[in-house]
Coordinates of C-alpha atoms in Angstrom, one line a residue:
Chain A
M29 CA 3.8 -18.1 -0.7
P30 CA 5.8 -20.6 1.3
H31 CA 7.5 -23.0 -0.4
A32 CA 7.9 -26.6 -0.1
S33 CA 10.9 -27.8 2.1
G34 CA 14.5 -28.3 1.4
Y35 CA 14.2 -24.8 -0.4
F36 CA 16.5 -22.1 1.4
R37 CA 17.6 -18.8 0.6
T38 CA 21.3 -17.8 1.2
T39 CA 21.4 -14.2 0.3
Y40 CA 19.3 -11.3 1.1
G41 CA 19.1 -10.4 -2.5
Q42 CA 16.9 -14.0 -3.0
D43 CA 14.3 -12.2 -0.6
T44 CA 13.3 -9.6 -3.9
R45 CA 13.4 -11.6 -6.7
L46 CA 10.5 -12.4 -8.6
V47 CA 10.9 -15.7 -9.5
D48 CA 13.5 -17.5 -7.4
T49 CA 13.4 -21.4 -7.7
R50 CA 13.5 -23.6 -10.7
T51 CA 10.2 -24.5 -11.1
Q52 CA 9.1 -21.0 -10.8
R53 CA 11.3 -20.5 -13.9
V54 CA 10.5 -23.0 -15.8
A55 CA 6.8 -22.2 -15.4
A56 CA 7.3 -18.4 -16.0
G57 CA 9.4 -19.2 -19.0
A58 CA 6.4 -21.7 -20.4
F59 CA 4.1 -19.3 -19.9
I60 CA 5.9 -16.2 -21.7
C61 CA 6.6 -18.6 -25.0
A62 CA 3.2 -19.9 -25.1
L63 CA 2.3 -15.9 -24.9
I64 CA 4.6 -15.3 -27.6
A65 CA 3.3 -18.3 -30.0
L66 CA -0.4 -17.4 -29.1
P67 CA -0.7 -15.3 -32.3
W68 CA 0.3 -18.1 -34.8
L69 CA -2.2 -20.4 -33.4
A70 CA -5.0 -18.3 -33.0
N71 CA -7.5 -16.8 -35.4
P72 CA -8.7 -13.5 -35.6
F73 CA -11.4 -13.5 -33.6
V74 CA -9.2 -15.0 -30.7
L75 CA -7.0 -12.9 -31.1
D76 CA -9.1 -9.9 -30.7
L77 CA -10.3 -11.5 -27.9
A78 CA -6.2 -11.7 -26.6
N79 CA -5.6 -7.8 -27.7
Q80 CA -8.8 -6.8 -25.3
T81 CA -7.8 -8.6 -22.8
L82 CA -4.0 -7.4 -23.0
L83 CA -5.5 -4.0 -22.8
A84 CA -7.5 -4.5 -20.0
V85 CA -4.6 -6.4 -18.2
V86 CA -2.8 -2.8 -18.4
G87 CA -5.7 -1.2 -16.9
A88 CA -6.6 -3.4 -14.2
V89 CA -3.2 -3.2 -12.8
A90 CA -3.1 0.1 -12.7
L91 CA -6.3 0.4 -11.0
M92 CA -4.9 -2.3 -8.8
L93 CA -1.6 -0.1 -7.7
L94 CA -4.3 2.6 -6.5
T95 CA -7.2 0.9 -5.3
G96 CA -5.7 -2.6 -4.3
F97 CA -2.5 -1.3 -3.2
A98 CA -2.9 2.3 -2.2
G99 CA -6.9 1.9 -1.0
Q100 CA -8.1 5.0 -3.2
I101 CA -11.3 4.0 -4.6
S102 CA -11.6 5.8 -8.3
L103 CA -14.4 5.5 -10.7
G104 CA -12.5 7.7 -13.2
H105 CA -10.9 5.1 -15.1
A106 CA -12.6 5.3 -18.1
G107 CA -12.4 9.0 -17.9
L108 CA -8.8 8.9 -18.0
M109 CA -8.5 6.2 -20.4
A110 CA -10.4 8.5 -22.2
A111 CA -8.1 11.6 -21.7
G112 CA -5.4 9.5 -23.6
A113 CA -7.9 8.7 -26.1
F114 CA -8.5 12.0 -26.9
C115 CA -5.6 13.4 -26.4
T116 CA -4.1 10.6 -28.9
G117 CA -6.9 11.8 -31.3
I118 CA -6.7 15.8 -31.4
L119 CA -2.8 15.4 -31.5
S120 CA -2.6 13.3 -34.7
K121 CA -5.8 14.9 -36.1
E122 CA -4.5 18.5 -35.7
L123 CA -1.3 18.3 -36.1
G124 CA -0.8 15.2 -37.7
A125 CA 1.4 13.8 -34.8
S126 CA 2.9 10.0 -34.5
I127 CA 2.6 7.7 -32.1
W128 CA 5.7 8.7 -30.9
L129 CA 4.7 12.3 -29.4
T130 CA 1.0 11.1 -28.9
L131 CA 1.9 8.5 -26.5
P132 CA 4.3 10.5 -24.3
A133 CA 1.6 13.4 -24.8
S134 CA -1.1 11.0 -23.9
A135 CA 1.2 10.1 -20.7
A136 CA 2.1 13.6 -19.4
T137 CA -1.7 14.2 -19.8
G138 CA -2.5 11.5 -17.4
A139 CA 0.0 12.3 -15.3
L140 CA -1.1 16.2 -14.9
L141 CA -5.1 14.5 -14.7
G142 CA -3.5 12.3 -11.8
V143 CA -2.6 14.9 -9.6
I144 CA -5.9 16.7 -10.3
F145 CA -8.0 13.4 -9.9
G146 CA -5.5 13.0 -6.3
L147 CA -6.0 16.6 -4.7
P148 CA -9.5 15.3 -3.4
S149 CA -8.0 11.8 -2.0
L150 CA -5.8 14.2 0.5
R151 CA -9.6 15.4 2.2
L152 CA -11.7 12.6 1.1
R153 CA -12.1 9.1 1.5
G154 CA -14.0 6.0 0.4
L155 CA -17.1 6.9 -1.2
Y156 CA -16.6 10.6 -1.2
L157 CA -13.6 10.0 -2.9
A158 CA -15.7 7.8 -5.6
V159 CA -17.8 10.7 -6.2
S160 CA -15.4 13.2 -7.0
T161 CA -13.2 11.0 -9.1
L162 CA -17.0 10.3 -10.8
A163 CA -17.4 14.2 -11.0
L164 CA -13.9 14.2 -13.1
H165 CA -14.7 11.4 -15.5
F166 CA -17.9 13.4 -16.7
I167 CA -15.5 16.5 -17.2
V168 CA -13.4 14.7 -19.2
I169 CA -15.9 13.1 -21.6
Y170 CA -17.8 16.4 -21.5
L171 CA -14.5 18.5 -22.8
G172 CA -14.1 15.2 -25.8
H173 CA -17.4 15.5 -26.7
E174 CA -17.2 19.2 -26.6
Y175 CA -14.4 19.0 -29.1
E176 CA -15.7 16.4 -31.5
T177 CA -18.8 18.9 -32.0
R178 CA -16.6 21.9 -32.7
R179 CA -14.8 20.2 -34.9
G180 CA -17.5 18.6 -36.7
F181 CA -16.2 15.6 -35.6
S182 CA -19.4 14.6 -33.8
T183 CA -19.8 10.8 -34.9
G184 CA -16.2 10.7 -33.3
I185 CA -12.4 11.3 -34.4
V186 CA -11.1 8.6 -37.3
I187 CA -6.9 8.4 -37.0
D188 CA -4.6 6.6 -38.9
P189 CA -2.7 3.6 -37.7
P190 CA 0.5 4.6 -36.3
R191 CA 3.7 3.7 -37.8
V192 CA 6.4 2.4 -36.0
F193 CA 9.9 1.6 -37.5
G194 CA 8.6 1.8 -40.9
W195 CA 6.0 -1.0 -40.1
E196 CA 2.2 0.3 -39.9
L197 CA 0.7 -1.5 -37.7
V198 CA -3.1 -2.6 -38.7
D199 CA -2.4 -6.1 -38.4
G200 CA -3.9 -8.1 -35.5
R201 CA -0.6 -9.8 -34.6
A202 CA 1.5 -6.6 -34.8
W203 CA -1.3 -5.3 -32.1
Y204 CA -0.7 -8.2 -30.6
V205 CA 3.0 -7.2 -30.1
V206 CA 2.8 -4.0 -29.0
F207 CA -0.3 -5.1 -26.5
L208 CA 2.1 -7.6 -25.5
I209 CA 4.9 -6.1 -24.7
A210 CA 2.8 -3.1 -23.0
A211 CA 0.8 -5.6 -20.5
G212 CA 4.2 -7.3 -19.9
G213 CA 5.6 -3.6 -18.9
T214 CA 2.6 -2.9 -16.6
V215 CA 3.1 -6.1 -14.8
L216 CA 6.6 -6.0 -14.3
I217 CA 6.7 -2.3 -12.9
A218 CA 3.6 -2.4 -10.7
L219 CA 5.5 -5.6 -9.1
N220 CA 8.7 -3.4 -9.3
W221 CA 7.5 -0.4 -7.4
L222 CA 5.9 -3.2 -4.8
R223 CA 8.7 -4.7 -3.6
S224 CA 10.6 -1.5 -2.8
R225 CA 9.8 1.8 -1.0
T226 CA 7.2 3.0 -3.3
G227 CA 4.8 0.2 -3.0
R228 CA 5.3 -0.6 0.7
A229 CA 4.7 3.2 1.2
W230 CA 1.5 2.7 -0.5
R231 CA 0.2 -0.2 1.6
A232 CA 1.2 1.4 4.7
L233 CA -0.6 4.3 4.2
H234 CA -3.5 1.8 2.7
G235 CA -3.7 0.4 6.3
R236 CA -3.5 3.2 8.9
E237 CA -2.5 7.2 7.2
A238 CA -1.7 8.6 10.8
V239 CA 0.8 5.2 11.0
A240 CA 2.4 5.4 8.0
E241 CA 2.9 9.1 8.8
A242 CA 4.8 8.4 12.3
L243 CA 6.8 5.9 10.2
G244 CA 8.3 8.5 8.1
I245 CA 6.4 8.1 5.1
H246 CA 4.7 11.6 3.5
V247 CA 1.1 10.6 3.1
P248 CA 0.0 13.2 0.6
L249 CA 2.7 13.0 -1.4
Y250 CA 2.6 9.2 -1.7
K251 CA -1.4 9.4 -2.2
L252 CA -0.7 11.5 -5.0
L253 CA 2.2 9.6 -6.4
A254 CA 0.0 6.4 -6.7
F255 CA -2.6 9.0 -8.8
V256 CA -0.1 9.9 -11.1
A257 CA 1.4 6.5 -11.4
S258 CA -2.6 4.9 -11.9
S259 CA -3.4 7.7 -14.2
T260 CA -0.1 7.6 -16.5
L261 CA -0.3 4.0 -17.5
T262 CA -3.8 4.4 -17.7
A263 CA -3.5 7.3 -20.3
M264 CA -1.3 5.8 -22.3
L265 CA -3.6 2.6 -22.2
G266 CA -6.3 5.2 -23.7
C267 CA -3.7 6.3 -26.5
L268 CA -2.4 2.5 -27.6
F269 CA -6.7 1.9 -27.5
A270 CA -7.6 4.6 -29.6
Y271 CA -5.0 3.4 -32.6
Y272 CA -6.1 -0.2 -31.8
R273 CA -9.7 1.1 -32.8
G274 CA -8.5 3.5 -34.8
F275 CA -11.4 5.8 -33.8
V276 CA -12.1 8.3 -31.0
S277 CA -15.5 8.5 -29.5
G278 CA -16.7 9.8 -25.8
E279 CA -19.2 6.8 -26.0
A280 CA -16.7 4.2 -25.9
F281 CA -15.7 5.4 -22.2
S282 CA -18.8 4.8 -20.6
L283 CA -19.4 4.7 -16.6
F284 CA -19.7 1.2 -16.9
L285 CA -16.4 0.9 -18.3
S286 CA -15.2 2.2 -15.4
I287 CA -17.3 -0.6 -13.3
Q288 CA -16.0 -3.3 -15.1
Y289 CA -12.2 -2.1 -14.1
V290 CA -13.4 -1.9 -10.7
A291 CA -15.0 -5.4 -11.1
M292 CA -12.0 -6.6 -12.6
V293 CA -10.0 -5.5 -9.7
I294 CA -12.8 -6.9 -6.9
I295 CA -13.2 -10.0 -8.7
G296 CA -9.7 -10.8 -9.3
G297 CA -8.7 -10.2 -5.5
M298 CA -7.4 -6.6 -4.1
G299 CA -4.3 -6.4 -3.7
S300 CA -2.8 -8.8 -5.9
I301 CA -1.1 -7.8 -9.1
A302 CA -1.6 -11.6 -10.3
G303 CA -5.3 -11.5 -9.2
A304 CA -5.6 -7.4 -11.1
V305 CA -4.1 -10.0 -14.5
M306 CA -7.0 -12.5 -13.4
G307 CA -9.3 -9.9 -13.2
A308 CA -8.9 -8.8 -16.2
V309 CA -9.0 -11.9 -18.2
F310 CA -11.9 -12.9 -16.5
V311 CA -14.4 -9.5 -17.2
T312 CA -13.1 -9.2 -20.6
L313 CA -14.5 -13.3 -21.7
F314 CA -17.2 -13.2 -19.5
P315 CA -19.4 -11.9 -22.0
Y316 CA -18.0 -14.1 -25.1
G317 CA -18.5 -16.8 -22.6
I318 CA -22.0 -16.3 -21.4
E319 CA -22.9 -15.4 -25.5
W320 CA -21.5 -18.7 -26.4
L321 CA -23.5 -20.5 -23.6
V322 CA -26.9 -19.0 -24.7
G323 CA -26.0 -19.8 -28.3
L324 CA -25.4 -23.4 -27.0
V325 CA -28.6 -23.7 -25.1
S326 CA -30.9 -22.0 -27.8
E327 CA -29.2 -24.6 -30.3
A328 CA -30.4 -27.8 -28.1
L329 CA -33.6 -26.4 -27.1
P330 CA -35.2 -24.8 -29.9
E331 CA -38.2 -23.2 -28.1
M332 CA -35.8 -21.1 -26.1
R333 CA -34.3 -19.5 -29.2
G334 CA -35.8 -16.2 -27.9
L335 CA -33.1 -15.7 -25.3
Q336 CA -30.9 -15.1 -28.4
N337 CA -32.5 -11.5 -28.5
A338 CA -31.9 -11.2 -24.7
V339 CA -28.3 -11.8 -25.3
F340 CA -27.3 -8.2 -23.8
A341 CA -29.7 -8.3 -20.7
I342 CA -28.7 -11.8 -20.1
N343 CA -24.8 -10.7 -20.0
Y344 CA -25.5 -7.8 -17.4
A345 CA -27.3 -9.8 -15.3
A346 CA -25.1 -12.3 -15.1
F347 CA -22.2 -9.8 -14.5
G348 CA -24.0 -8.3 -11.6
L349 CA -24.6 -11.8 -10.3
V350 CA -21.2 -12.6 -10.6
M351 CA -20.0 -9.2 -8.8
I352 CA -22.1 -9.9 -5.8
L353 CA -20.9 -13.8 -5.7
F354 CA -17.6 -12.8 -5.6
L355 CA -18.0 -10.0 -3.2
V356 CA -20.0 -12.7 -0.9
F357 CA -18.3 -16.4 -0.9
E358 CA -15.1 -15.1 -2.4
P359 CA -13.8 -11.4 -0.6
Q360 CA -10.4 -12.3 -2.1
G361 CA -11.3 -13.0 -5.9
L362 CA -9.9 -15.3 -8.2
A363 CA -6.0 -14.5 -6.3
G364 CA -7.7 -16.1 -3.2
I365 CA -8.7 -19.1 -4.8
W366 CA -5.4 -19.4 -6.5
R367 CA -3.6 -19.3 -3.4
R368 CA -6.0 -21.9 -2.1
V369 CA -5.5 -24.6 -4.7
Q370 CA -1.4 -23.9 -4.2
A371 CA -1.7 -24.4 -0.3
Y372 CA -3.7 -27.6 -1.2
F373 CA -0.7 -29.3 -3.1
L374 CA 1.7 -27.7 -0.9
M375 CA 0.3 -29.1 2.4
W376 CA -1.2 -32.2 0.9
P377 CA -1.7 -34.9 2.3
F378 CA -2.0 -31.9 4.9
K379 CA -5.2 -30.0 5.4
Q380 CA -3.7 -27.4 7.2
K381 CA -0.4 -25.1 7.6
P382 CA 0.8 -25.9 11.0
L383 CA 0.1 -22.7 12.8
S384 CA 2.7 -19.8 13.5
G385 CA 6.2 -20.9 14.2
G386 CA 6.4 -23.2 10.7
G387 CA 8.5 -20.1 9.1
K388 CA 10.2 -20.7 6.3
Chain B
M2 CA 19.9 27.4 31.2
A3 CA 20.3 27.6 27.6
D4 CA 23.2 24.8 28.2
Q5 CA 21.0 22.5 29.7
R6 CA 18.6 23.1 27.1
S7 CA 20.8 22.5 24.5
A8 CA 22.0 19.6 26.1
S9 CA 18.7 17.5 26.2
V10 CA 17.1 15.4 23.3
L11 CA 13.3 16.8 23.8
S12 CA 12.4 19.6 25.8
V13 CA 8.6 20.4 26.4
D14 CA 8.0 23.4 27.6
N15 CA 5.0 24.9 29.2
I16 CA 2.9 22.8 26.5
S17 CA -1.2 23.2 26.7
L18 CA -3.7 21.2 25.0
A19 CA -7.6 21.3 24.5
F20 CA -10.2 19.4 22.4
G21 CA -12.9 22.4 22.4
G22 CA -13.7 23.4 25.6
L23 CA -12.0 20.5 26.6
T24 CA -8.3 20.9 28.0
V25 CA -6.3 17.7 27.8
F26 CA -3.6 18.8 30.1
H27 CA -2.0 22.3 30.7
D28 CA 1.6 24.0 31.4
V29 CA 3.5 20.5 31.0
S30 CA 7.4 20.7 31.0
F31 CA 10.3 18.0 31.2
E32 CA 13.1 17.2 29.4
V33 CA 14.6 13.8 28.4
K34 CA 18.3 13.7 28.0
P35 CA 20.3 11.9 25.7
G36 CA 20.3 8.2 26.6
E37 CA 17.7 8.2 29.4
L38 CA 14.9 6.3 30.0
V39 CA 11.7 8.7 31.1
A40 CA 8.7 6.9 32.2
L41 CA 5.6 9.2 31.8
I42 CA 2.6 7.9 34.2
G43 CA -0.5 8.7 35.9
P44 CA -4.0 7.4 36.0
N45 CA -6.1 6.8 32.8
G46 CA -7.0 10.0 31.3
A47 CA -4.5 11.9 32.5
G48 CA -3.1 12.6 28.9
K49 CA -0.3 10.5 28.3
T50 CA -0.7 9.7 25.3
S51 CA -1.3 13.2 24.1
V52 CA 2.1 14.3 25.2
L53 CA 3.4 11.7 23.3
N54 CA 1.2 12.8 20.3
C55 CA 1.9 16.6 20.6
V56 CA 5.9 15.3 20.6
G57 CA 5.2 12.9 17.9
G58 CA 3.3 16.0 15.9
I59 CA -0.4 14.3 15.6
Y60 CA -1.4 16.6 17.7
Q61 CA 0.0 20.5 17.7
P62 CA 0.1 21.9 21.2
L63 CA -2.2 25.0 21.5
Q64 CA 0.7 26.7 23.4
G65 CA 4.3 25.9 24.6
S66 CA 7.3 24.5 22.6
V67 CA 8.5 20.9 21.9
R68 CA 12.6 21.1 21.1
F69 CA 14.0 17.9 19.5
G70 CA 17.8 19.1 19.9
A71 CA 17.6 22.6 18.8
A72 CA 14.3 21.8 16.0
L73 CA 11.7 23.4 17.1
L74 CA 8.9 21.1 16.7
N75 CA 6.1 23.1 17.2
G76 CA 3.9 22.6 13.0
L77 CA 5.7 20.1 11.5
R78 CA 4.1 17.4 10.4
P79 CA 4.5 13.7 11.8
S80 CA 6.4 12.5 8.9
R81 CA 9.2 15.3 9.3
I82 CA 9.3 14.8 12.9
A83 CA 10.1 10.9 12.2
A84 CA 12.8 12.4 9.6
L85 CA 14.6 14.0 12.6
G86 CA 14.7 11.0 14.4
V87 CA 11.9 10.5 16.3
A88 CA 10.5 7.1 16.4
R89 CA 7.2 5.8 18.2
T90 CA 5.3 2.5 19.0
F91 CA 1.4 2.5 19.6
Q92 CA -0.7 1.3 22.2
H93 CA -2.6 -1.1 19.8
A94 CA 0.8 -2.1 18.0
E95 CA -0.8 -0.7 14.3
L96 CA 1.3 -3.0 12.0
F97 CA 0.2 -3.9 8.7
A98 CA -1.1 -7.3 9.2
H99 CA -1.3 -8.4 5.8
M100 CA 2.1 -7.8 5.1
S101 CA 5.1 -9.8 6.6
V102 CA 7.3 -9.0 9.7
V103 CA 10.0 -8.3 7.5
D104 CA 8.0 -6.0 5.0
N105 CA 6.6 -4.4 8.4
L106 CA 10.3 -3.1 9.5
L107 CA 11.2 -2.7 5.8
I108 CA 8.9 -0.1 6.4
G109 CA 10.0 1.3 9.2
R110 CA 13.3 1.6 7.1
H111 CA 11.2 3.9 4.7
L112 CA 13.5 7.2 5.6
G113 CA 16.8 5.5 5.0
I114 CA 15.9 3.9 1.8
R115 CA 18.0 5.6 -1.1
S116 CA 16.3 5.2 -4.6
S117 CA 14.4 6.5 -6.6
F118 CA 10.6 6.3 -8.2
L119 CA 11.8 5.7 -11.7
G120 CA 14.8 3.3 -10.8
E121 CA 12.2 1.3 -8.4
A122 CA 9.5 1.2 -11.5
L123 CA 12.9 -0.8 -13.4
F124 CA 14.1 -2.6 -10.4
S125 CA 17.6 -1.0 -11.4
R126 CA 20.7 -2.4 -9.9
R127 CA 21.0 0.3 -7.5
T128 CA 17.5 -0.3 -6.2
R129 CA 18.2 -4.2 -5.7
D130 CA 21.3 -3.5 -4.0
E131 CA 19.8 -0.9 -1.9
E132 CA 16.8 -3.6 -1.1
A133 CA 19.1 -6.2 -0.2
A134 CA 21.2 -3.4 2.0
Q135 CA 17.9 -2.9 3.7
R136 CA 17.1 -6.1 4.1
R137 CA 20.2 -6.7 6.3
A138 CA 19.7 -3.8 8.2
V139 CA 16.4 -5.6 9.0
E140 CA 17.8 -8.9 9.9
E141 CA 19.9 -7.1 12.1
V142 CA 16.8 -5.9 14.0
I143 CA 15.0 -9.1 14.1
E144 CA 17.8 -10.6 15.3
F145 CA 17.9 -8.3 18.2
V146 CA 14.3 -8.7 19.3
E147 CA 14.8 -12.3 18.6
L148 CA 11.8 -12.8 16.1
E149 CA 14.0 -15.0 13.5
R150 CA 11.5 -17.6 13.0
Y151 CA 8.7 -15.2 12.1
R152 CA 10.2 -13.7 9.7
H153 CA 8.1 -14.3 6.5
E154 CA 4.8 -14.6 8.7
P155 CA 1.6 -12.1 8.0
V156 CA 2.0 -10.2 11.2
G157 CA -1.9 -9.8 11.3
N158 CA -1.2 -14.1 12.4
L159 CA 0.9 -13.4 15.3
S160 CA 0.1 -13.0 18.8
F161 CA -0.5 -9.3 20.2
G162 CA 2.8 -10.1 22.6
L163 CA 4.7 -10.5 19.5
Q164 CA 2.7 -8.1 17.8
K165 CA 4.0 -5.5 20.4
V166 CA 7.4 -6.6 20.1
I167 CA 7.5 -6.0 16.4
G168 CA 6.2 -2.5 16.8
F169 CA 9.2 -1.8 19.0
A170 CA 10.9 -3.5 16.3
R171 CA 9.8 -1.3 13.8
A172 CA 10.5 1.8 15.9
L173 CA 14.2 0.4 16.3
A174 CA 14.4 0.0 12.3
M175 CA 14.2 3.5 12.3
N176 CA 17.6 4.2 13.6
P177 CA 15.8 6.7 15.8
S178 CA 17.8 9.2 18.6
L179 CA 14.4 9.3 20.7
M180 CA 12.0 6.7 21.0
L181 CA 8.2 7.1 21.8
L182 CA 6.9 4.3 23.4
D183 CA 3.2 4.1 24.0
E184 CA 2.4 1.6 26.5
P185 CA 4.6 -1.4 25.3
S186 CA 3.5 -3.7 27.9
A187 CA 0.3 -3.2 28.0
G188 CA -1.7 -6.3 27.1
L189 CA 1.7 -8.7 27.6
N190 CA 2.1 -11.6 29.9
R191 CA 4.5 -12.1 32.2
E192 CA 6.6 -13.4 30.3
E193 CA 6.4 -11.0 27.5
K194 CA 7.1 -8.4 29.6
E195 CA 10.0 -9.8 30.7
D196 CA 11.6 -10.3 27.1
L197 CA 10.2 -6.5 26.6
A198 CA 12.1 -5.1 29.8
R199 CA 15.0 -6.9 28.8
F200 CA 15.1 -5.7 24.7
I201 CA 14.3 -2.2 26.0
L202 CA 17.7 -1.9 28.8
R203 CA 19.6 -3.6 25.2
V204 CA 17.9 -1.1 23.5
K205 CA 19.0 1.8 25.9
H206 CA 22.7 0.1 26.4
E207 CA 23.9 -0.7 22.9
K208 CA 22.0 1.4 21.0
G209 CA 21.9 4.8 23.0
P210 CA 18.8 6.4 22.1
A211 CA 16.7 8.5 24.6
M212 CA 13.4 6.8 25.4
L213 CA 10.0 8.6 26.5
W214 CA 8.0 5.7 27.9
V215 CA 4.1 6.0 28.8
E216 CA 3.6 3.0 30.7
H217 CA 1.1 1.8 33.8
D218 CA 3.1 -1.4 35.4
M219 CA 4.8 0.5 38.3
Q220 CA 6.8 -3.1 39.3
M221 CA 8.2 -2.1 35.4
V222 CA 9.2 1.5 35.9
A223 CA 10.2 1.2 39.3
D224 CA 12.7 -1.3 38.0
L225 CA 13.6 0.8 34.3
A226 CA 13.3 3.8 34.4
D227 CA 16.2 6.7 35.3
R228 CA 13.7 9.2 35.7
I229 CA 9.4 9.5 36.1
V230 CA 7.5 12.2 35.1
V231 CA 3.8 12.1 36.8
L232 CA 1.1 13.6 34.8
N233 CA -2.8 13.7 36.7
Y234 CA -5.8 15.3 35.0
G235 CA -3.6 17.2 32.6
E236 CA -1.5 18.9 35.2
L237 CA 2.4 17.9 36.3
L238 CA 2.0 16.8 39.3
T239 CA 6.0 15.6 39.8
Q240 CA 9.1 14.3 38.3
G241 CA 12.4 13.1 39.7
D242 CA 14.0 10.3 40.6
P243 CA 11.9 7.1 40.2
A244 CA 12.1 6.2 44.2
V245 CA 11.4 9.7 45.3
V246 CA 8.5 9.7 43.2
L247 CA 7.0 6.5 43.5
A248 CA 7.4 7.3 47.5
D249 CA 5.1 10.7 46.9
P250 CA 2.1 10.9 49.1
R251 CA 0.5 12.7 45.8
V252 CA 1.4 10.0 43.3
I253 CA 0.0 7.5 45.7
E254 CA -3.4 9.5 46.0
A255 CA -3.7 10.3 42.6
Y256 CA -3.4 6.4 42.0
L257 CA -5.5 5.2 44.6
G258 CA -7.6 7.8 45.8
T259 CA -7.8 9.7 49.1
P260 CA -7.8 7.6 52.1
A261 CA -11.1 6.8 53.7

């Protein structure tokens, strides 16, 4: 995004900074302080929403790296989360393993599955790739179910809250801290990759594979790297999710969850980490917003009380509608809207940026 | 003969290419010496771009060998060939439209960057210093091709003429010892062509890579090339000094047809 006039960079290092003007630093600092203060101001319901949102941010950013930047479509996101969750459930059930073992083990499982999920991408593209990742989703879920039934946990695996440095993580606030670190760390790592060689290679192979290859980028290697990076983060998310819920079951990782993550990436805006975060917030809070609206309507109009019973159906329909509206009217998603708002204030009182050559 | 071969940057020996029953070219041989600017010309469909693709590894020749210095290029993947020091430009520029000029050129620096995947995840001090150093290297290229005012512009917003120059700059950013230029002047207006000619000559004199240059603008070829290789319907028609080649009746016939 261009800056207002009067700001000039004087070192090459400044070109790679994430925040480089004082206003940006102050805004980022205020945002982080607000996030840290939130659990002390929020009630348990809001805190749970915040926790869910932070978890979704991890998943959405991981998928954004793969789909929005490296251009590889995946419908296996829920399957990868399930892999991390089952890995955690099985290890803590069978070996009584602590989070210090289950989290790295989930990451390793995710990395391995990333290679397997990624191999078809060397041959397949677009829809065909999506279908192959879908197949792996079902394989993971099947294996999970198989474990559940064989070991007699057919209703799901119950796991104890983890102990971290002598603290037992049961309280919503404690989890909030963990998730805030996880989400913040994921966003930071993603931004770091994107401002260095790996991220540029991903964006290049998204553009044109043959051209990327001619520029010296080993395309299969970087594709697999994108799958591995994304899957590792997603499986770690699955691990945290399992602990947070205290319960692992295949039903929690339906295909609809994968679709929701794809929706976060699309609604947020392809090719933008800020978009992934906004998409995660939007998609997570959306059903609660609809529920609240339905509640308002049925309170105001007693004859509409029947709506309360149909709230699930309304939710699905509204979700579908929003997806279509974004695809048709705002393909750049929430990030695109944000960029336009920024440009409006930056350009004011003018409407448009002068044609190229304005530079900065 | 053996001495001559080792002295050339690129030696193409009797290469042939066919897609199924369609022969693209056959038995093409030529050499490019260090620092030499060799033009590869011929009518449309003569197989010029396919020859470049065989050198760059995008196609594999069915027969014959392509050598870059002492290294045999047959069977290597394009990224490996690029790592040996071969850079190319594309007829339609083929830039990454959503990325800025700087980012496009940084992609050209890909092979020269020393940073690890994990170091990048944490943006370690080493990664940061490396990125700043690469940014500086890119700035030198930007200065060389006079693109300073467009530095942070997404390349999709720029004119086709500028995009071609950026494509050339991206290849230059790779610090190649052989540049493959695929019709760099196609689609440019007179002024842009003159700029391009200037850049090509400056690169030749100041940076010294050998260049294999596919071109349709005969005036430019006559003015700039050290040597010309002519292809016609997949056959090597002739090669040699520009003045001699361009006056060759067979070359004129290939371009203009037989007099009625």
